[in-house]
Tab-separated table of C-alpha atoms in Angstrom:
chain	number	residue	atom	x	y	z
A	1	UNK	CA	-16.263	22.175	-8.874
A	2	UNK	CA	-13.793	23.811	-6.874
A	3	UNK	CA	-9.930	22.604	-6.257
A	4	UNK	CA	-10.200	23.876	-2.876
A	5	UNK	CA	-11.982	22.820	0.371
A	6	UNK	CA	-11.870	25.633	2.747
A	7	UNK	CA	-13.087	24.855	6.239
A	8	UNK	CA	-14.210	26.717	9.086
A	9	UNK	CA	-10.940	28.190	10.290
A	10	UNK	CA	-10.121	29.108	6.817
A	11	UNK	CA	-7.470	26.681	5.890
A	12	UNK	CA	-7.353	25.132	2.700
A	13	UNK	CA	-7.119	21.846	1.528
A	14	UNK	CA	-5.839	21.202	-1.934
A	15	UNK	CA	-5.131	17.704	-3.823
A	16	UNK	CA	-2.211	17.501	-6.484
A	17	UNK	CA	-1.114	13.879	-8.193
A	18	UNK	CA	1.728	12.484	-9.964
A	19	UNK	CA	1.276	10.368	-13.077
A	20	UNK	CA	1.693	7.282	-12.059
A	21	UNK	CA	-2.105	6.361	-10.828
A	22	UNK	CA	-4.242	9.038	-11.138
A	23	UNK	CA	-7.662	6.885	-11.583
A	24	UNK	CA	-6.935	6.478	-7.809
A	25	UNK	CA	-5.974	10.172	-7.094
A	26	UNK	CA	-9.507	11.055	-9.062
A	27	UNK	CA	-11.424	8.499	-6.864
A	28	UNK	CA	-10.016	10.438	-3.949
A	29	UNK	CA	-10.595	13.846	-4.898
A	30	UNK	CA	-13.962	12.395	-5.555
A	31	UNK	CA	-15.076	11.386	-2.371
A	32	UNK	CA	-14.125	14.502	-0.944
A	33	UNK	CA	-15.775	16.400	-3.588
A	34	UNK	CA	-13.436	18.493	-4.883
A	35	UNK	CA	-10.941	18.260	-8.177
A	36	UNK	CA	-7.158	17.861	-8.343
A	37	UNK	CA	-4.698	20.707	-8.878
A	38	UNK	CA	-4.140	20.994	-12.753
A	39	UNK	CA	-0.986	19.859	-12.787
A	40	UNK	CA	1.985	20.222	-15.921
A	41	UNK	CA	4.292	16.971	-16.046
A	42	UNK	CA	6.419	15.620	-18.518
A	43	UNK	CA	9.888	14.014	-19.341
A	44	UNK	CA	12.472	15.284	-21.424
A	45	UNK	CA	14.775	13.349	-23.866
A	46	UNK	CA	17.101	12.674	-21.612
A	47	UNK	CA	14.740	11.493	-19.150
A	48	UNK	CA	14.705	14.330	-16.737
A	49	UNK	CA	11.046	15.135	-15.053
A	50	UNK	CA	9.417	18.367	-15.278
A	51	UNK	CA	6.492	19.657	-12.851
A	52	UNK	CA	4.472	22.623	-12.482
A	53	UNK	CA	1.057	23.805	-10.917
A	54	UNK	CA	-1.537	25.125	-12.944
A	55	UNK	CA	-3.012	27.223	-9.621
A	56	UNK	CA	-1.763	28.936	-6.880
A	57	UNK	CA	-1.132	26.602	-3.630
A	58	UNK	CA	0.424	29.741	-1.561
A	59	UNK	CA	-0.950	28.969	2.322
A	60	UNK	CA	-2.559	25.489	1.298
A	61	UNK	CA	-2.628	22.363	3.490
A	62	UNK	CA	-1.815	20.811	-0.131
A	63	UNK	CA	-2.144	16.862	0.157
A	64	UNK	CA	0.267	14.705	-2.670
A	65	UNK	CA	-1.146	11.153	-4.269
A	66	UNK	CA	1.673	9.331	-6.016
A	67	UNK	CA	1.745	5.751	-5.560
A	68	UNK	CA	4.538	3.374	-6.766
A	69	UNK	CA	4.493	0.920	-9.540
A	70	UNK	CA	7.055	0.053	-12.231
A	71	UNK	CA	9.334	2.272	-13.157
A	72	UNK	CA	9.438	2.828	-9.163
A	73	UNK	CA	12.510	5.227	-9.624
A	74	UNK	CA	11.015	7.575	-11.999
A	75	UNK	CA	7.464	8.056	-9.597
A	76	UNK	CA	9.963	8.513	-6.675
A	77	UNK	CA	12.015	11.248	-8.321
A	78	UNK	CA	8.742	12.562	-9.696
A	79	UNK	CA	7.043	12.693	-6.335
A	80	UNK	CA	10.069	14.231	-4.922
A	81	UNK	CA	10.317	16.917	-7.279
A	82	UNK	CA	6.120	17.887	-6.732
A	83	UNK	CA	6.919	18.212	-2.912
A	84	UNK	CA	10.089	20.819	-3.863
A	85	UNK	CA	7.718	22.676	-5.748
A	86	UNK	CA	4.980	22.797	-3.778
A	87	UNK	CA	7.303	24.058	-0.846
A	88	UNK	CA	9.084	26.815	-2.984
A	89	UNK	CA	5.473	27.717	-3.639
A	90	UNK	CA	4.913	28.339	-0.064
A	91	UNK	CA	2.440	25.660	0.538
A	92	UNK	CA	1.468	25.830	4.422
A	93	UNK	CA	1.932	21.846	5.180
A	94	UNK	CA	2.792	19.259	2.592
A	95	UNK	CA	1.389	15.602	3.374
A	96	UNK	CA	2.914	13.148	1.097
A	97	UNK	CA	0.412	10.291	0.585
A	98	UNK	CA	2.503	7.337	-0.965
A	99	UNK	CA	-0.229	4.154	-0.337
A	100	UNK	CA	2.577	1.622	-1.254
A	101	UNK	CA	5.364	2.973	0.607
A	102	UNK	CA	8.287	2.527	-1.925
A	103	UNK	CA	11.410	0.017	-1.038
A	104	UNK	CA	9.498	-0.820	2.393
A	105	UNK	CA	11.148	-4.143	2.140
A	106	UNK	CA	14.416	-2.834	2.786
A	107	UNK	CA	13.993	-1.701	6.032
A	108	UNK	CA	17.056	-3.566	7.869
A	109	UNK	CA	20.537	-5.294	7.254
A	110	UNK	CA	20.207	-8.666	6.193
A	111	UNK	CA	23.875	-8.624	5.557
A	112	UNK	CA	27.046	-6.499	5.690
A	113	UNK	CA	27.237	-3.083	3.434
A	114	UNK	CA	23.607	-3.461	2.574
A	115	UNK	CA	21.426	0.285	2.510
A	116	UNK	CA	18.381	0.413	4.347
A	117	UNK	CA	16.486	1.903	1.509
A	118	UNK	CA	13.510	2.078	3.649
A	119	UNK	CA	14.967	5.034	5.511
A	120	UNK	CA	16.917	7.116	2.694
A	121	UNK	CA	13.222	7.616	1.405
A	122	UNK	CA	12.012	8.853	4.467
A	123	UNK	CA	14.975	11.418	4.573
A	124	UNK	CA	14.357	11.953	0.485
A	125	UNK	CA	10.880	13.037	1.657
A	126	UNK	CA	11.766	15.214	4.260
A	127	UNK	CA	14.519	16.851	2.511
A	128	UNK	CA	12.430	17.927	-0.013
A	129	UNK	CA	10.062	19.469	2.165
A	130	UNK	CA	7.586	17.070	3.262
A	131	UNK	CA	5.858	17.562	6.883
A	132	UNK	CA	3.511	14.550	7.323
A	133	UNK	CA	3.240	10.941	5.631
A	134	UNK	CA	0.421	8.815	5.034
A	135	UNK	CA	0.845	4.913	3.889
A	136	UNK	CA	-1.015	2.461	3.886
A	137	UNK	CA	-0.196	-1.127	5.325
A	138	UNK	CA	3.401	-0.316	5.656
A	139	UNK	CA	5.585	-4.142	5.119
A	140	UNK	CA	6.862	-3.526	8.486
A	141	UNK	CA	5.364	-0.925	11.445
A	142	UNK	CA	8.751	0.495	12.517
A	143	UNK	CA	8.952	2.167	9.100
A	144	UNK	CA	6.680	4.666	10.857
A	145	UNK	CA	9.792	5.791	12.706
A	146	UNK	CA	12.104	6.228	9.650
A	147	UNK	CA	10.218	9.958	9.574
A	148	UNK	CA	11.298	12.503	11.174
A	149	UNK	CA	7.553	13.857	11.413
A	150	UNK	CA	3.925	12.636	11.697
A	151	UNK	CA	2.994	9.322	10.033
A	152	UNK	CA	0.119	8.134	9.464
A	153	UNK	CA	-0.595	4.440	8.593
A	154	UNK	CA	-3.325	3.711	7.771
A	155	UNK	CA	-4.374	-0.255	7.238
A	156	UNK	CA	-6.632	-2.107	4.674
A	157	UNK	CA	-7.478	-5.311	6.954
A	158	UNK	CA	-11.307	-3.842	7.695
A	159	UNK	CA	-11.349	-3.307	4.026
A	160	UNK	CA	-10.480	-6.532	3.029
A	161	UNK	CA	-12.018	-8.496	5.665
A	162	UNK	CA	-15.488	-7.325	5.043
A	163	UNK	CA	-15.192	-8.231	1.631
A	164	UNK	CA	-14.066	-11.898	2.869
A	165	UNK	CA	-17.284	-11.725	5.369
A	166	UNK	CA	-19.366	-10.925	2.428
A	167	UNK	CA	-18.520	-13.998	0.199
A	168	UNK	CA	-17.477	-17.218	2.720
A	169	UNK	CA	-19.013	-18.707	6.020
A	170	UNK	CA	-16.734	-17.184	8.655
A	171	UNK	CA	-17.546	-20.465	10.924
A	172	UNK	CA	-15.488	-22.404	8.732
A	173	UNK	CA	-12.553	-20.004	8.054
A	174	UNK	CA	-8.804	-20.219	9.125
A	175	UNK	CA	-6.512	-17.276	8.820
A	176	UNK	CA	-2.991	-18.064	7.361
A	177	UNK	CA	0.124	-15.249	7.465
A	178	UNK	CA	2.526	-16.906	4.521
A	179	UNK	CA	5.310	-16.354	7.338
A	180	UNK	CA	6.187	-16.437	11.206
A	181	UNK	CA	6.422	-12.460	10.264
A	182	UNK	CA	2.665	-11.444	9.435
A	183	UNK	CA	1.346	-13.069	12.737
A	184	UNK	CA	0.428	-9.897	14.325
A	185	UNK	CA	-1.297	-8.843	11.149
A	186	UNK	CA	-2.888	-12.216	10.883
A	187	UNK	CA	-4.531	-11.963	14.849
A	188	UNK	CA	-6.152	-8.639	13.671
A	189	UNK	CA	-7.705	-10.496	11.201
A	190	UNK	CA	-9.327	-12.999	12.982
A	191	UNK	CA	-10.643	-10.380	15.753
A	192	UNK	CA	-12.285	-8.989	12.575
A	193	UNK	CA	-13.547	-12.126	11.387
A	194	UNK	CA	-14.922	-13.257	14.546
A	195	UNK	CA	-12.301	-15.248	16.422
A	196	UNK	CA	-11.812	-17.784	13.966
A	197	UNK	CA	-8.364	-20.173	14.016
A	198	UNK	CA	-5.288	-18.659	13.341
A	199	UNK	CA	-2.144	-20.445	10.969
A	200	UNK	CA	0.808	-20.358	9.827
A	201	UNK	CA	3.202	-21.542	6.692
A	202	UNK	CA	6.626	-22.103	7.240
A	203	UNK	CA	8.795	-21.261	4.308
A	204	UNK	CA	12.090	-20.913	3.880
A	205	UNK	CA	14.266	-18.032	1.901
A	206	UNK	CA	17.746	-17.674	0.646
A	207	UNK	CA	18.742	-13.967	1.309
A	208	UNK	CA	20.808	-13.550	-1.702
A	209	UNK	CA	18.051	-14.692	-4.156
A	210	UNK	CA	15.217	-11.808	-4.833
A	211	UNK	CA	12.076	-12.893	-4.832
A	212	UNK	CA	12.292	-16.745	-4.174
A	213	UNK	CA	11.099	-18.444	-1.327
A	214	UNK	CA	10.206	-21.908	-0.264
A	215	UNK	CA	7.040	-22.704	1.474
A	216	UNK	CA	7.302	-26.162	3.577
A	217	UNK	CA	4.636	-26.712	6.340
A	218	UNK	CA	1.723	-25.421	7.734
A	219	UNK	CA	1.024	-25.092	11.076
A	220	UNK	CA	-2.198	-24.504	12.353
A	221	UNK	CA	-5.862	-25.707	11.967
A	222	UNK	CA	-6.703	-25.969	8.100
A	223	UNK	CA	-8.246	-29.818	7.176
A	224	UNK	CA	-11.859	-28.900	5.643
A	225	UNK	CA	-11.448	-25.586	6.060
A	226	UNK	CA	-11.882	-22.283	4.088
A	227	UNK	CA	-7.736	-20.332	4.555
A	228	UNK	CA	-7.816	-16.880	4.211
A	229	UNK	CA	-3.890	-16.459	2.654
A	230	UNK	CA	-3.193	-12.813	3.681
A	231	UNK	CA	-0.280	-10.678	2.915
A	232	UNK	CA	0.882	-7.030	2.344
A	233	UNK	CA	1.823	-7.430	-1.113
A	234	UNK	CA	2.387	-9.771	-4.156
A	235	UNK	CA	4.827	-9.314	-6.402
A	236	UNK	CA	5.945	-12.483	-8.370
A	237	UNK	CA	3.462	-14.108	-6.856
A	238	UNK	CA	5.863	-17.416	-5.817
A	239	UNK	CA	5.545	-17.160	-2.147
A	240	UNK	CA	1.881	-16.646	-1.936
A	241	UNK	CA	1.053	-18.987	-4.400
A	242	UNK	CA	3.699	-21.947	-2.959
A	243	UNK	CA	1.753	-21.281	-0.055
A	244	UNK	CA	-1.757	-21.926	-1.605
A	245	UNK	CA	-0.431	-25.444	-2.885
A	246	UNK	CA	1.169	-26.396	0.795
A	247	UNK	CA	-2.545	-25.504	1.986
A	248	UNK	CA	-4.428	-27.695	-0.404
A	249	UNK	CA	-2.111	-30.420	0.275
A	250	UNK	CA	-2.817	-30.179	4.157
A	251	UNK	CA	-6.013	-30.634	3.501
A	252	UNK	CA	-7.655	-27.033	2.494
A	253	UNK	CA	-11.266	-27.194	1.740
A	254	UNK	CA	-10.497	-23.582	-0.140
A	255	UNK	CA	-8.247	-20.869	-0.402
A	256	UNK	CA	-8.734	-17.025	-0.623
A	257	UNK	CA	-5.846	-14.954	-1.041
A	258	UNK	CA	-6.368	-11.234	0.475
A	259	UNK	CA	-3.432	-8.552	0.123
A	260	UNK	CA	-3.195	-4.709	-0.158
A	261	UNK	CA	-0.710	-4.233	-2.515
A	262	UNK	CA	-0.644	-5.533	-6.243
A	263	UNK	CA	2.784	-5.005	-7.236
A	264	UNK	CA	2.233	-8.071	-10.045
A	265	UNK	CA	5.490	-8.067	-11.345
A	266	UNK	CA	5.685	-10.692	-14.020
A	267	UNK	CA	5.056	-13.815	-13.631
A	268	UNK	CA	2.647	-13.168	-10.654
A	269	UNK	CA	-0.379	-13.056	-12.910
A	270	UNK	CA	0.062	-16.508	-14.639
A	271	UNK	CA	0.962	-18.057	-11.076
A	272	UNK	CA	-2.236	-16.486	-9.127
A	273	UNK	CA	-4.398	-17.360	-12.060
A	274	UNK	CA	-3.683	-21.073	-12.022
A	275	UNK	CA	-2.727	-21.398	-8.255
A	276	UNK	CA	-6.203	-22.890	-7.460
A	277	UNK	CA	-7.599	-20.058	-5.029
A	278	UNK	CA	-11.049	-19.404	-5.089
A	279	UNK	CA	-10.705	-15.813	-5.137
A	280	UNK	CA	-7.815	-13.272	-4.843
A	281	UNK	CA	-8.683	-9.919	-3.440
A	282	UNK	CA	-6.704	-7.063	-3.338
A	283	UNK	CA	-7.029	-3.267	-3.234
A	284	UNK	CA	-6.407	-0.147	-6.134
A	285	UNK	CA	-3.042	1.039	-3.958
A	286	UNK	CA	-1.308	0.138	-7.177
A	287	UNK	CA	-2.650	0.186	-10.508
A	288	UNK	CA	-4.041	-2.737	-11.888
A	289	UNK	CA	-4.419	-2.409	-15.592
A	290	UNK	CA	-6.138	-4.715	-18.036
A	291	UNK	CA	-3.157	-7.032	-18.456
A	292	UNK	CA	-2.927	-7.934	-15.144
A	293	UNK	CA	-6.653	-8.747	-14.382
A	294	UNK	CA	-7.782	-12.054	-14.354
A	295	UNK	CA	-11.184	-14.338	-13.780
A	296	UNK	CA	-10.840	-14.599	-9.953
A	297	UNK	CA	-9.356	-11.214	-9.252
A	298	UNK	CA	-11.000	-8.860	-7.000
A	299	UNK	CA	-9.735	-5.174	-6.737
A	300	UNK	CA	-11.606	-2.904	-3.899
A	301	UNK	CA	-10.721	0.744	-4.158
A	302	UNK	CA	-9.108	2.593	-1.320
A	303	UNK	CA	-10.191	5.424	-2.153
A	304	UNK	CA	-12.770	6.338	0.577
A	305	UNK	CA	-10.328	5.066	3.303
A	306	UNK	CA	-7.323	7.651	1.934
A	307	UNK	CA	-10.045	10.554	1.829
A	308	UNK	CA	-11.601	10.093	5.318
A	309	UNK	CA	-7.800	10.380	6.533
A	310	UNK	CA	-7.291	13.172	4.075
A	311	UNK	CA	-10.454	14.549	6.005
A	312	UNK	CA	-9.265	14.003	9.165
A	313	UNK	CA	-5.842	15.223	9.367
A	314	UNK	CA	-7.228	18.711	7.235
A	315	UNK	CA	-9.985	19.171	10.338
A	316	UNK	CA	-6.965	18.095	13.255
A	317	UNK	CA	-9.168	15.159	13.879
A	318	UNK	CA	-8.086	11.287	14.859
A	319	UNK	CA	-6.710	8.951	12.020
A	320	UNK	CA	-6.570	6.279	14.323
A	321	UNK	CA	-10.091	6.534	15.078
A	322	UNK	CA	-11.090	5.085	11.958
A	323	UNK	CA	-9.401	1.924	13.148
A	324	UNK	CA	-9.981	1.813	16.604
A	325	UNK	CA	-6.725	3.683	17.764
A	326	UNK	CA	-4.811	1.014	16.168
A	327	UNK	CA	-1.439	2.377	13.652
């Protein structure tokens, strides 16, 4: 098998990975039926990251996977340092294809002398030599604009949401964001699902606290009904899962959780797997190894979404075709 798609006009495609999920980067290069770049990459004592193609990528459209669990710093340096070389080796266009966009919660001020992290890794990217970015199901939209270049986001809800289709009666389902801020994402979900009832939890959050907040009320239709508990990510799990318990106490018949991202920072796999959902569904953007699965965890891959876009950027085609010129 060849490391190289060449298409009609003669341009070549080529797929190179970091090392920080490459099951997902060998799923891709998979469904596009090719292999990834042999690639050389190691740390030395003092932590410092080394990278180096096995092949030529002189002329290539080359295409880079690295996605973003713990240690987050080290993939981002990594991933920065792949894009230098494949510029110095006079790629032809670099896409960087990041599927959890890293520090996407810091994408504003909450308070005085705070970064917006968000953006410096935009620039990082671009700096380095990047021309195009792919993500997928960015934490907020206007990240798209932190780029000085093409962006393409690319969005998990169809993904998800047939999966959900598949398993409950979409009569007697109610869609719940966890906040007044995933409402928009939350109405795309119930076009998919048919129209169904749309909620909301109310929750409060102290700014200075990391990854604490308090879930209150619910407002919405839920009584007797099956809540599908969506969200972009899940970290330590205590929003989502304070969430689940305001639901069954309003009166939830069941609850499926459903989010793109699992970050599963500890304790998020103790609190999801004794929250009392039904089901929790999320997708292979992150790796999810053995420690971190659990009895009523569902992963989907991504895989085949990340390759048609792959497929359709190489060919100058429409990414937001594949979800119906929605980004």
């Amino acid at each position: 098998m060849t490391t190289a798609i060449t298409n009609a006009g003669a341009k070549q495609l080529v797929l190179v990975s970091g090392r920080a999920h490459p099951q997902l980067a060998e799923r891709i290069a998979s469904e596009l039926g090719t292999e990834l770049i042999p690639t050389a990459a190691y740390d030395f004592a003092n932590g410092e990251t080394y990278v180096r193609f096995g092949e030529s990528v002189r002329g290539t459209d080359a295409f880079l996977i690295q996605s973003h669990p713990a240690p987050i710093n080290q993939w981002i340096m990594e991933q920065l340092l792949m894009i230098d070389s494949l510029k110095r080796a006079s790629a032809r266009s670099i896409t960087v294809v990041s599927p959890f966009y890293p520090y996407a919660r810091q994408d504003k001020k909450h308070r005085g002398r705070e970064p917006i992290s968000a953006r410096l890794i935009s620039d990082l990217y671009k700096t380095a030599g990047a021309d195009r970015l792919m993500s997928v199901d960015l934490h907020t939209a206007q990240i798209q604009g932190f780029f000085d270049g093409p962006v393409d986001h690319l969005m998990a809800i169809p993904l998800l949401a047939d999966h959900v289709r598949s398993v409950v009666d979409v009569d007697n389902v109610t869609v719940v964001s966890p906040d007044t801020g995933r409402v928009r994402v939350a109405e795309q979900w119930t076009e998919l699902l048919g129209g169904c009832p749309l909620a909301f939890v109310h929750k409060t959050r102290d700014i200075t606290v990391p990854n604490q907040a308090v879930s209150k009320e619910v407002v919405g239709q839920i009584e007797g009904r099956t809540c599908v508990l969506i969200d972009d990510m899940i970290d330590t799990g205590g929003t989502i899962t304070g969430a689940v318990k305001v639901l069954r106490e309003k009166g939830a018949k069941d609850v499926i959780i459903a989010a793109t991202h699992a970050v599963f920072s500890d304790p998020a796999v103790e609190r999801l797997s004794s929250c009392g959902a039904l089901e929790v569904v999320v997708t292979d953007t992150l790796p999810v190894p053995p420690e971190h699965q659990f009895e009523n965890l569902t992963v989907l891959s991504i895989a085949p979404l990340i390759a048609r876009a792959i497929q359709e950027v190489f060919e100058d085609g429409s990414v937001t075709s594949l979800f119906n010129g929605r980004s």
